[in-house]
mmCIF file of C-alpha atoms in Angstrom:
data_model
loop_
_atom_site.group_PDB
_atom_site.id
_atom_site.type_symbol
_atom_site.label_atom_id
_atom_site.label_comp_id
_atom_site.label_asym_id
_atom_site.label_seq_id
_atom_site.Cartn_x
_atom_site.Cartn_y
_atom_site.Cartn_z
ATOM 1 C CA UNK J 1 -4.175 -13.952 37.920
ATOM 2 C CA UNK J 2 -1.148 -13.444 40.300
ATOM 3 C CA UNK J 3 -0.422 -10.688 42.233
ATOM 4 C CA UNK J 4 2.540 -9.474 40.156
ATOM 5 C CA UNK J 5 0.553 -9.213 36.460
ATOM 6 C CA UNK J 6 -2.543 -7.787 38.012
ATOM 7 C CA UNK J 7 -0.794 -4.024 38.500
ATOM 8 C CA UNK J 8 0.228 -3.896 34.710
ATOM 9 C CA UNK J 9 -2.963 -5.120 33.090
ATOM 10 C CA UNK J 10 -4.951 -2.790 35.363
ATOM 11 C CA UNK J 11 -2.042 0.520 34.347
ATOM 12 C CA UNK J 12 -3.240 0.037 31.096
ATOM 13 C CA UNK J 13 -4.459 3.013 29.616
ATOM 14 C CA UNK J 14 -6.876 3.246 26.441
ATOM 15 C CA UNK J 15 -4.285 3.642 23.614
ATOM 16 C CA UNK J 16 -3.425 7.072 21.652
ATOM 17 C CA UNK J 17 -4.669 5.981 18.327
ATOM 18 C CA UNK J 18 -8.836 5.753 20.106
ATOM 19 C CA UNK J 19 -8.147 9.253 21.776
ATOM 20 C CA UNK J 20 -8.290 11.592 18.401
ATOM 21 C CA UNK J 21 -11.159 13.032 16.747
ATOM 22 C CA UNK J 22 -11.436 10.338 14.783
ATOM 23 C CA UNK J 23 -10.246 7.471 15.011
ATOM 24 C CA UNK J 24 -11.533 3.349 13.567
ATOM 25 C CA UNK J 25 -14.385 1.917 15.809
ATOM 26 C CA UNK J 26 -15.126 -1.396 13.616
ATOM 27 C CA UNK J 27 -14.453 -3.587 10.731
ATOM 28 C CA UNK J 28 -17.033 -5.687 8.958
ATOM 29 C CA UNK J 29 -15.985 -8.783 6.840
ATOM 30 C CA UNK J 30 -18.215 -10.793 4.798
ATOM 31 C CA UNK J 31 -17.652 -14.364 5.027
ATOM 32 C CA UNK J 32 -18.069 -17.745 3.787
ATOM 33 C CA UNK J 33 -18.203 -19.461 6.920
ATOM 34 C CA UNK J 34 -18.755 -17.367 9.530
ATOM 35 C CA UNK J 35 -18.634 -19.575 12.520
ATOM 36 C CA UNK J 36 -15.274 -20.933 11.344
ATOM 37 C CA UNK J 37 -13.481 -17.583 10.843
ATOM 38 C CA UNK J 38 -15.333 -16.743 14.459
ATOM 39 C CA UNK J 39 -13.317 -19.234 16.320
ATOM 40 C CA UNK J 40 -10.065 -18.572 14.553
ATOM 41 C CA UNK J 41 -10.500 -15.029 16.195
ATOM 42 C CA UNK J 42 -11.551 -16.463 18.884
ATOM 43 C CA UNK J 43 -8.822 -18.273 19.418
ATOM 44 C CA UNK J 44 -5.660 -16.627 17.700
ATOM 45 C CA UNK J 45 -6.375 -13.170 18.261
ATOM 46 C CA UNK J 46 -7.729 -13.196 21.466
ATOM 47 C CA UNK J 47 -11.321 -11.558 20.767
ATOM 48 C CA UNK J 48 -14.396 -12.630 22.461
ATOM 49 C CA UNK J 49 -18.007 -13.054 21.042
ATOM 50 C CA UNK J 50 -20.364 -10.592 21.912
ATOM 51 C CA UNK J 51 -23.489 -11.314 19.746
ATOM 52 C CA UNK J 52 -24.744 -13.337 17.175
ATOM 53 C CA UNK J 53 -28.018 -11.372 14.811
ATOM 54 C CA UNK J 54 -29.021 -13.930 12.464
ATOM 55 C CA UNK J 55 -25.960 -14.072 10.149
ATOM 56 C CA UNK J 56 -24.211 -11.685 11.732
ATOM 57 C CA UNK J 57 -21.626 -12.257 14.631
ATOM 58 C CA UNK J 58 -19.851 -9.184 16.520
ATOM 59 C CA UNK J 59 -16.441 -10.124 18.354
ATOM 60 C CA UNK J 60 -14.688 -7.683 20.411
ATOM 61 C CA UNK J 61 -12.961 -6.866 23.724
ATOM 62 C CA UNK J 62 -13.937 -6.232 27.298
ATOM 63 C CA UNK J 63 -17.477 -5.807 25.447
ATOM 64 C CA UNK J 64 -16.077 -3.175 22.986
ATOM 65 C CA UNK J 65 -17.283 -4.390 19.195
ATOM 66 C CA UNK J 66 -14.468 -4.721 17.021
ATOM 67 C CA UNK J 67 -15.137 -7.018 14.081
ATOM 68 C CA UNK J 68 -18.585 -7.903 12.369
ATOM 69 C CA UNK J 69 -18.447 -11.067 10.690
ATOM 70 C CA UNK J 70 -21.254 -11.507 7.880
ATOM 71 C CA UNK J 71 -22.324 -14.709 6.310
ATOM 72 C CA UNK J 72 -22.225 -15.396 2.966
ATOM 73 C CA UNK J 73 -21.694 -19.012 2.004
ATOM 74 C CA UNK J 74 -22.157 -17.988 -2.219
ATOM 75 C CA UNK J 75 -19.664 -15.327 -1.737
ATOM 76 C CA UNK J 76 -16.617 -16.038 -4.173
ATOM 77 C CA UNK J 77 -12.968 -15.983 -2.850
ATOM 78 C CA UNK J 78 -11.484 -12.464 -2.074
ATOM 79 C CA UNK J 79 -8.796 -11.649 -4.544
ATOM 80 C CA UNK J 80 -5.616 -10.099 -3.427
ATOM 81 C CA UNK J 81 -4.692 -8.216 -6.631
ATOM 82 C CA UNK J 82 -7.934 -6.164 -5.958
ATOM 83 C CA UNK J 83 -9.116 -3.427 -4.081
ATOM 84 C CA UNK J 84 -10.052 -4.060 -0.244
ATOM 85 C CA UNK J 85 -8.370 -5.256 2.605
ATOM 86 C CA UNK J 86 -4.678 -5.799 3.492
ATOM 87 C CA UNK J 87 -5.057 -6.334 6.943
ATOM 88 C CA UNK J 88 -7.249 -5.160 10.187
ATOM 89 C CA UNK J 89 -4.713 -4.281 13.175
ATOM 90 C CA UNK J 90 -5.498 -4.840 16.619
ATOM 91 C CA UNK J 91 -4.160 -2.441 18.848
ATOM 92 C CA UNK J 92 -3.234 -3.896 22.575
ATOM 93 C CA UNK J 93 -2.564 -1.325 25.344
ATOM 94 C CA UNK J 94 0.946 -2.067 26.404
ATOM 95 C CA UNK J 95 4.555 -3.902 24.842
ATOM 96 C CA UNK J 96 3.763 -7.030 27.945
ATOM 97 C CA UNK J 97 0.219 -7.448 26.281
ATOM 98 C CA UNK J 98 2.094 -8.352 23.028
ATOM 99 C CA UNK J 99 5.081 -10.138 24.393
ATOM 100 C CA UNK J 100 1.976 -12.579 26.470
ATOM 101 C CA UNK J 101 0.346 -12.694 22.644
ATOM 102 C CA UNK J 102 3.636 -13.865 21.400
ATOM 103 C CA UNK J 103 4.379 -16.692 24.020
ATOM 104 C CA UNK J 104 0.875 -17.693 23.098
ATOM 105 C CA UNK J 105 1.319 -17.893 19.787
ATOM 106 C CA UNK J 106 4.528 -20.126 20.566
ATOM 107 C CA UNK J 107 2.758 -21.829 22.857
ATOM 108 C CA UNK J 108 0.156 -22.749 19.794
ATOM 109 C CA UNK J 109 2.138 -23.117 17.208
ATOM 110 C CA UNK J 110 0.551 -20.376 15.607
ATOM 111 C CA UNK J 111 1.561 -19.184 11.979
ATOM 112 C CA UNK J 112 3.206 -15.793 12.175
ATOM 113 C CA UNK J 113 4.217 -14.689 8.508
ATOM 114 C CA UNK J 114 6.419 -11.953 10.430
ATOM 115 C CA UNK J 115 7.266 -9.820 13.096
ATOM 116 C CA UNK J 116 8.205 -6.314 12.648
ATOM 117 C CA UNK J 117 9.844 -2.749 14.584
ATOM 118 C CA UNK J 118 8.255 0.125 12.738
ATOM 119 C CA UNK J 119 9.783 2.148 15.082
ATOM 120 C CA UNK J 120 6.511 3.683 16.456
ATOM 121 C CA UNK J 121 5.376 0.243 17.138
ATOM 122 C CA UNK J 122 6.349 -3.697 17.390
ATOM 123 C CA UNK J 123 4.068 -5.945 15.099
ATOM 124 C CA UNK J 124 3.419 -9.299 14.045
ATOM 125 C CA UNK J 125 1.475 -10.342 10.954
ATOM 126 C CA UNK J 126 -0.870 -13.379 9.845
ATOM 127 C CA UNK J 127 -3.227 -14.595 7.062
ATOM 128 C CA UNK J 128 -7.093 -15.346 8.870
ATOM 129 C CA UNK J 129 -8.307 -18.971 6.912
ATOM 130 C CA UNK J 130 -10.150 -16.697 4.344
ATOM 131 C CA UNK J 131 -7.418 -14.823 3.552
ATOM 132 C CA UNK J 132 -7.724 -11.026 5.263
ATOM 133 C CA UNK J 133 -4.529 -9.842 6.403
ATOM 134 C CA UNK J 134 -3.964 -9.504 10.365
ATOM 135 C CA UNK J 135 -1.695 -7.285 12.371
ATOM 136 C CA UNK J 136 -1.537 -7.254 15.900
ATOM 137 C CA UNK J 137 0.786 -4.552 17.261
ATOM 138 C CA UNK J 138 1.714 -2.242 20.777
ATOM 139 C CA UNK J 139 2.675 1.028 19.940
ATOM 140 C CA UNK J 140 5.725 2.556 21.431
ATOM 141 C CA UNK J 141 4.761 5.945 23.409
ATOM 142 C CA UNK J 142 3.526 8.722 21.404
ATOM 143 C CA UNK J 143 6.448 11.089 22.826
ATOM 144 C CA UNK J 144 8.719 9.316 21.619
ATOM 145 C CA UNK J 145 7.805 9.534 17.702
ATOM 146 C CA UNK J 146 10.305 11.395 15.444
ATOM 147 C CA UNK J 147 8.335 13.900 12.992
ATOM 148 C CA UNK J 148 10.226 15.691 10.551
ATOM 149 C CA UNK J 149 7.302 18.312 10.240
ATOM 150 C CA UNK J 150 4.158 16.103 8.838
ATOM 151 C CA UNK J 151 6.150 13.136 8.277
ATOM 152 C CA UNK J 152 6.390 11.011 10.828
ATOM 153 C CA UNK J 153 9.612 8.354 11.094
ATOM 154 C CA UNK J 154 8.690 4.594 10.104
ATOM 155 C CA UNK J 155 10.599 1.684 9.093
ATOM 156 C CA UNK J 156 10.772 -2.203 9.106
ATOM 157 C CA UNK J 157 12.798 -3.483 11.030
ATOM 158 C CA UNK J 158 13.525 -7.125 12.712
ATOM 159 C CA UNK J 159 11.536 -7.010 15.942
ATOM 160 C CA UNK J 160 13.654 -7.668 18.972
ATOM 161 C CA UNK J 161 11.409 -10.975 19.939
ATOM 162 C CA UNK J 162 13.081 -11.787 23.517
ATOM 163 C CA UNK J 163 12.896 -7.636 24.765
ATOM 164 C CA UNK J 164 9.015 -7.823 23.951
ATOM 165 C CA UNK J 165 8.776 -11.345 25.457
ATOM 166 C CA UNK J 166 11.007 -10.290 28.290
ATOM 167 C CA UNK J 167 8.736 -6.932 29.223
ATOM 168 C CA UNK J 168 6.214 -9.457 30.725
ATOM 169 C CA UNK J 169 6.495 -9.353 34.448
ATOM 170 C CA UNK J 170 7.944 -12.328 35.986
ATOM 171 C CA UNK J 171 4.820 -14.671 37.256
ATOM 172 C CA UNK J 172 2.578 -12.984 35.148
ATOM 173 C CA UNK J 173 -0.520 -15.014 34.647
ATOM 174 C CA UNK J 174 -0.365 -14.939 30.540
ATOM 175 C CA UNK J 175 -2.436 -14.573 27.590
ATOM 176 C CA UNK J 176 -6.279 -14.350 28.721
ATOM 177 C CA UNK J 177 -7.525 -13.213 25.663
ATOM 178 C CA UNK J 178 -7.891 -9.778 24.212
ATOM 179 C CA UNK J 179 -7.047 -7.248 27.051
ATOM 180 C CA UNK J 180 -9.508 -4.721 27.903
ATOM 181 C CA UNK J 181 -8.309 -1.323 25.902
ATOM 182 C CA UNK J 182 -7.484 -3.380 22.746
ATOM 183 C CA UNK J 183 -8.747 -1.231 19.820
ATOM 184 C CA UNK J 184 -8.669 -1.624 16.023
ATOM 185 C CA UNK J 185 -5.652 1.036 16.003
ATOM 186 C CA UNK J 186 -5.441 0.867 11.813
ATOM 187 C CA UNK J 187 -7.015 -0.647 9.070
ATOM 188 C CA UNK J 188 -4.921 -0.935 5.990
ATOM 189 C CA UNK J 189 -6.550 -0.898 2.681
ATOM 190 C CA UNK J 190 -5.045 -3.017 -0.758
ATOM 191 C CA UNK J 191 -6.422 0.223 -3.301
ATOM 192 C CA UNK J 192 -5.479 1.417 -7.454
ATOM 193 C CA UNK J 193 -3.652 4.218 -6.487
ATOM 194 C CA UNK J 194 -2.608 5.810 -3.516
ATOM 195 C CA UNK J 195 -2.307 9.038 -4.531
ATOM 196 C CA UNK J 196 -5.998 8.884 -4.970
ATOM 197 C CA UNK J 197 -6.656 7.298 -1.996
ATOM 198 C CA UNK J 198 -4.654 10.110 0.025
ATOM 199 C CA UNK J 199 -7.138 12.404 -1.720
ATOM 200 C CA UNK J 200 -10.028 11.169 -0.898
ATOM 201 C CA UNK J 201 -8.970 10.842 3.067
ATOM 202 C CA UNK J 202 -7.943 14.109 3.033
ATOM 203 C CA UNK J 203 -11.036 15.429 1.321
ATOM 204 C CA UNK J 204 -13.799 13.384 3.158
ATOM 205 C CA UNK J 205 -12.501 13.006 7.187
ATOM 206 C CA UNK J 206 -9.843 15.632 7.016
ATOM 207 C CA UNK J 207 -6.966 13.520 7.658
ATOM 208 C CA UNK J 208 -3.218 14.617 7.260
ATOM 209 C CA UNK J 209 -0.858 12.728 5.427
ATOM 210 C CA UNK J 210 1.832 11.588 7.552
ATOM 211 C CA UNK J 211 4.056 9.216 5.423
ATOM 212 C CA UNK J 212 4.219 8.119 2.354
ATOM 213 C CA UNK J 213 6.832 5.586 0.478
ATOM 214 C CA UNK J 214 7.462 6.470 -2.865
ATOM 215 C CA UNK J 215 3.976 6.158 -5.335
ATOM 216 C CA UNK J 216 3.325 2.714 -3.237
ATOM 217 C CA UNK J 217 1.866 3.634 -0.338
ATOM 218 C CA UNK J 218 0.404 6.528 1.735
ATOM 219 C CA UNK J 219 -0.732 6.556 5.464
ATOM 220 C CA UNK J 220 -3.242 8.891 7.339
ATOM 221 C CA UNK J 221 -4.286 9.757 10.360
ATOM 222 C CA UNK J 222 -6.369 12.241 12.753
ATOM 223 C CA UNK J 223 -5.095 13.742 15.718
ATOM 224 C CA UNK J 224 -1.072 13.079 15.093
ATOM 225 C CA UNK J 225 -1.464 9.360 15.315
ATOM 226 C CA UNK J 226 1.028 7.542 13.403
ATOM 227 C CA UNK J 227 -1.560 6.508 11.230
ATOM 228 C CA UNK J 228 -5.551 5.458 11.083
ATOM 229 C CA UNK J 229 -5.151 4.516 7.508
ATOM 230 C CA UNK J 230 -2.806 2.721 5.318
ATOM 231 C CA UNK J 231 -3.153 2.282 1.324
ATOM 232 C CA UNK J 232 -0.794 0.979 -0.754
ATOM 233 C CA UNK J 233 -0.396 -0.540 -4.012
ATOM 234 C CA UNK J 234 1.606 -3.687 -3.385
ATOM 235 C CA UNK J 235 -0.432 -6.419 -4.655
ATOM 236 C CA UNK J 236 -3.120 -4.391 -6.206
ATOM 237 C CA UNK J 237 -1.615 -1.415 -8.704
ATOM 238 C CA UNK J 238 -4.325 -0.578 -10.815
ATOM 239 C CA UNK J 239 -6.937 -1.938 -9.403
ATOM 240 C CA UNK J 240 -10.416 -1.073 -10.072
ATOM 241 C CA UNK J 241 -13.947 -1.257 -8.080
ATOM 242 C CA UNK J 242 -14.154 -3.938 -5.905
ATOM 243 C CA UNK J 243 -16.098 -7.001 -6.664
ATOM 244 C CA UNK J 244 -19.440 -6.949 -4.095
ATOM 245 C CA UNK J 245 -19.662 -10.705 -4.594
ATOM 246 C CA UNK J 246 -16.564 -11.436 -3.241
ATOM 247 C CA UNK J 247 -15.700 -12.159 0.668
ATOM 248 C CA UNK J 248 -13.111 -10.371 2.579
ATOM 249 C CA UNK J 249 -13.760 -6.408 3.427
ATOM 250 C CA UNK J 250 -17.159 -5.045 4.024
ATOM 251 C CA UNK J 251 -16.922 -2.064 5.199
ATOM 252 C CA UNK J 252 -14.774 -0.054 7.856
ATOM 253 C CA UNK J 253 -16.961 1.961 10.401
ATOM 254 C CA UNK J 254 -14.662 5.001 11.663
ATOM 255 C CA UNK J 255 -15.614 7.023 15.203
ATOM 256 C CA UNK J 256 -15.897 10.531 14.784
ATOM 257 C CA UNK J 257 -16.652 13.558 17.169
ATOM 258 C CA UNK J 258 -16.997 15.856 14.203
ATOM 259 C CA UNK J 259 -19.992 13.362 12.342
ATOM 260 C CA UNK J 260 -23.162 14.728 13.569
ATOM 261 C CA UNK J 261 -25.409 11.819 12.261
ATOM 262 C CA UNK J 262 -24.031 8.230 10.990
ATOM 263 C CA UNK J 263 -23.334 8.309 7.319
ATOM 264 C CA UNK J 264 -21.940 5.826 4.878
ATOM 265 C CA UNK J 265 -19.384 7.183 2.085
ATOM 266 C CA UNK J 266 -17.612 4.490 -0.865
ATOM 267 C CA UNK J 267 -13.625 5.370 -1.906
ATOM 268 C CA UNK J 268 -13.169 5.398 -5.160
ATOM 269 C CA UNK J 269 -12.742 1.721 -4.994
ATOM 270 C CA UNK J 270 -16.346 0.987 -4.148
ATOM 271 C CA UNK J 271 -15.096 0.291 -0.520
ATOM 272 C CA UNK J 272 -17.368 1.135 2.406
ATOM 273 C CA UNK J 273 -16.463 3.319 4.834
ATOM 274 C CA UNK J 274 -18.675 4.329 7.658
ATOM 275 C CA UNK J 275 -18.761 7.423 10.094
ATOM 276 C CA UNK J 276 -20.627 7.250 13.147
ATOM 277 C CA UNK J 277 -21.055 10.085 15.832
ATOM 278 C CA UNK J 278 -18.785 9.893 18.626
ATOM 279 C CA UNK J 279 -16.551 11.140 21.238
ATOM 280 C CA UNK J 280 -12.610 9.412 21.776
ATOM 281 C CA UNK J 281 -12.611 6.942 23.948
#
């Protein structure tokens, strides 16, 4: 690494969304071929493998676990009109970190189905080979988020591609792979109705309600993060219990300093969440 990217990598602090009382620690997928969807990860995403337990394999970064794959080779397809997941988003610590993911993904020709400003952060989406929704994303400093009281200000907008590829210091070694810091920031969830989601959240982990667009969608969080949790309805309005025999979402495992012993919970979609005893960080 040269001299002049080694100071920014190592500034890096552990992102807002990991420093609240609760924030997500890990998200499990079952698969159909676990080794494949392993070394897309791998490979696109930047994560590293940090154990394999007989069909299990945990990938992460900087030897933080962030995705459990499970193999099932007689699962069925996921479905997208049903409840579960619309994408896991990986959380790197600074704007550079996602402007050297971007020239990587040039570099690869990877498929990016879009690349967004939502005004608290910069994001760019993709489709893993079985189908579960991807985000990887910087957020923009926490001070800087407009609230108008709980709400806080979101939008969609065209990402400005050349300032995020441009904050990566001149010389700078590039992409090595998920930097240390990089968190699962949100997880959002494909559910029936988010007004029943938002419920739920706010009845089982407390969280506040800090957006919502029309009956569509809803987003959550703990600690005034922008959000933890994201439901909507896009694909999936009216969708019932999820379908255990199906690949895609397993579970989400959330990190909370308020859980005194792990415990597992199902939303009223029959999606796993768990909550495991922990401090932020």
């Amino acid at each position: 690494m040269t001299s002049a990217a080694r100071p920014e990598k190592m500034m890096s602090d552990l992102p807002f969304a990991a420093t609240t009382p609760i924030s997500v620690a890990r998200v499990g997928l079952k698969t159909r071929d676990a080794d494949a969807l392993a070394a897309y990860y791998r490979a696109v995403v930047g994560l590293e493998e940090l154990a394999r337990d007989g069909e299990t394999i945990t990938l992460g970064a900087a030897n933080r676990p962030l995705l459990v794959l499970e193999r099932d080779a007689a699962a069925k397809p996921d479905d997208p009109r049903s409840a579960g997941l619309f994408h896991t988003a990986f959380l790197l610590p600074s704007r550079a970190d996602l402007g050297r993911w971007i020239n990587h993904a040039i570099e690869n020709k990877i498929q990016v189905e879009g690349a967004s400003d939502h005004l608290v952060s910069e994001a760019a989406y993709l489709t893993d080979p079985e189908g579960n929704g991807i985000e990887i994303y910087a957020d923009r400093p926490h001070e800087s988020w407009k609230w108008d009281g709980p709400s806080v200000e979101m939008a969609t907008l065209r990402m400005d591609i050349p300032g995020v590829v441009g904050s990566v210091p001149a010389g700078d070694a590039g992409w090595k792979g998920a930097p240390d810091n990089t968190v699962v920031g949100h997880v959002h969830l494909r559910v029936g109705d988010p007004n029943q989601a938002e419920a739920w959240w706010n009845k089982e982990f407390g969280f506040d309600t800090v957006k919502k667009y029309g009956t569509q969608a809803v987003f959550l969080s703990s600690g005034g993060y922008h959000h933890h949790i994201g439901a909507n309805t896009w694909q999936s309005a009216g969708a019932g219990k999820r379908d255990a025999s199906r690949s895609g979402l397993a579970w989400v495992e959330m990190r909370s300093a308020e859980a005194k012993t792990p415990s597992a919970y199902e939303d009223p979609w029959g999606t796993v969440i768990r909550a495991v005893p922990g401090q932020p960080g």
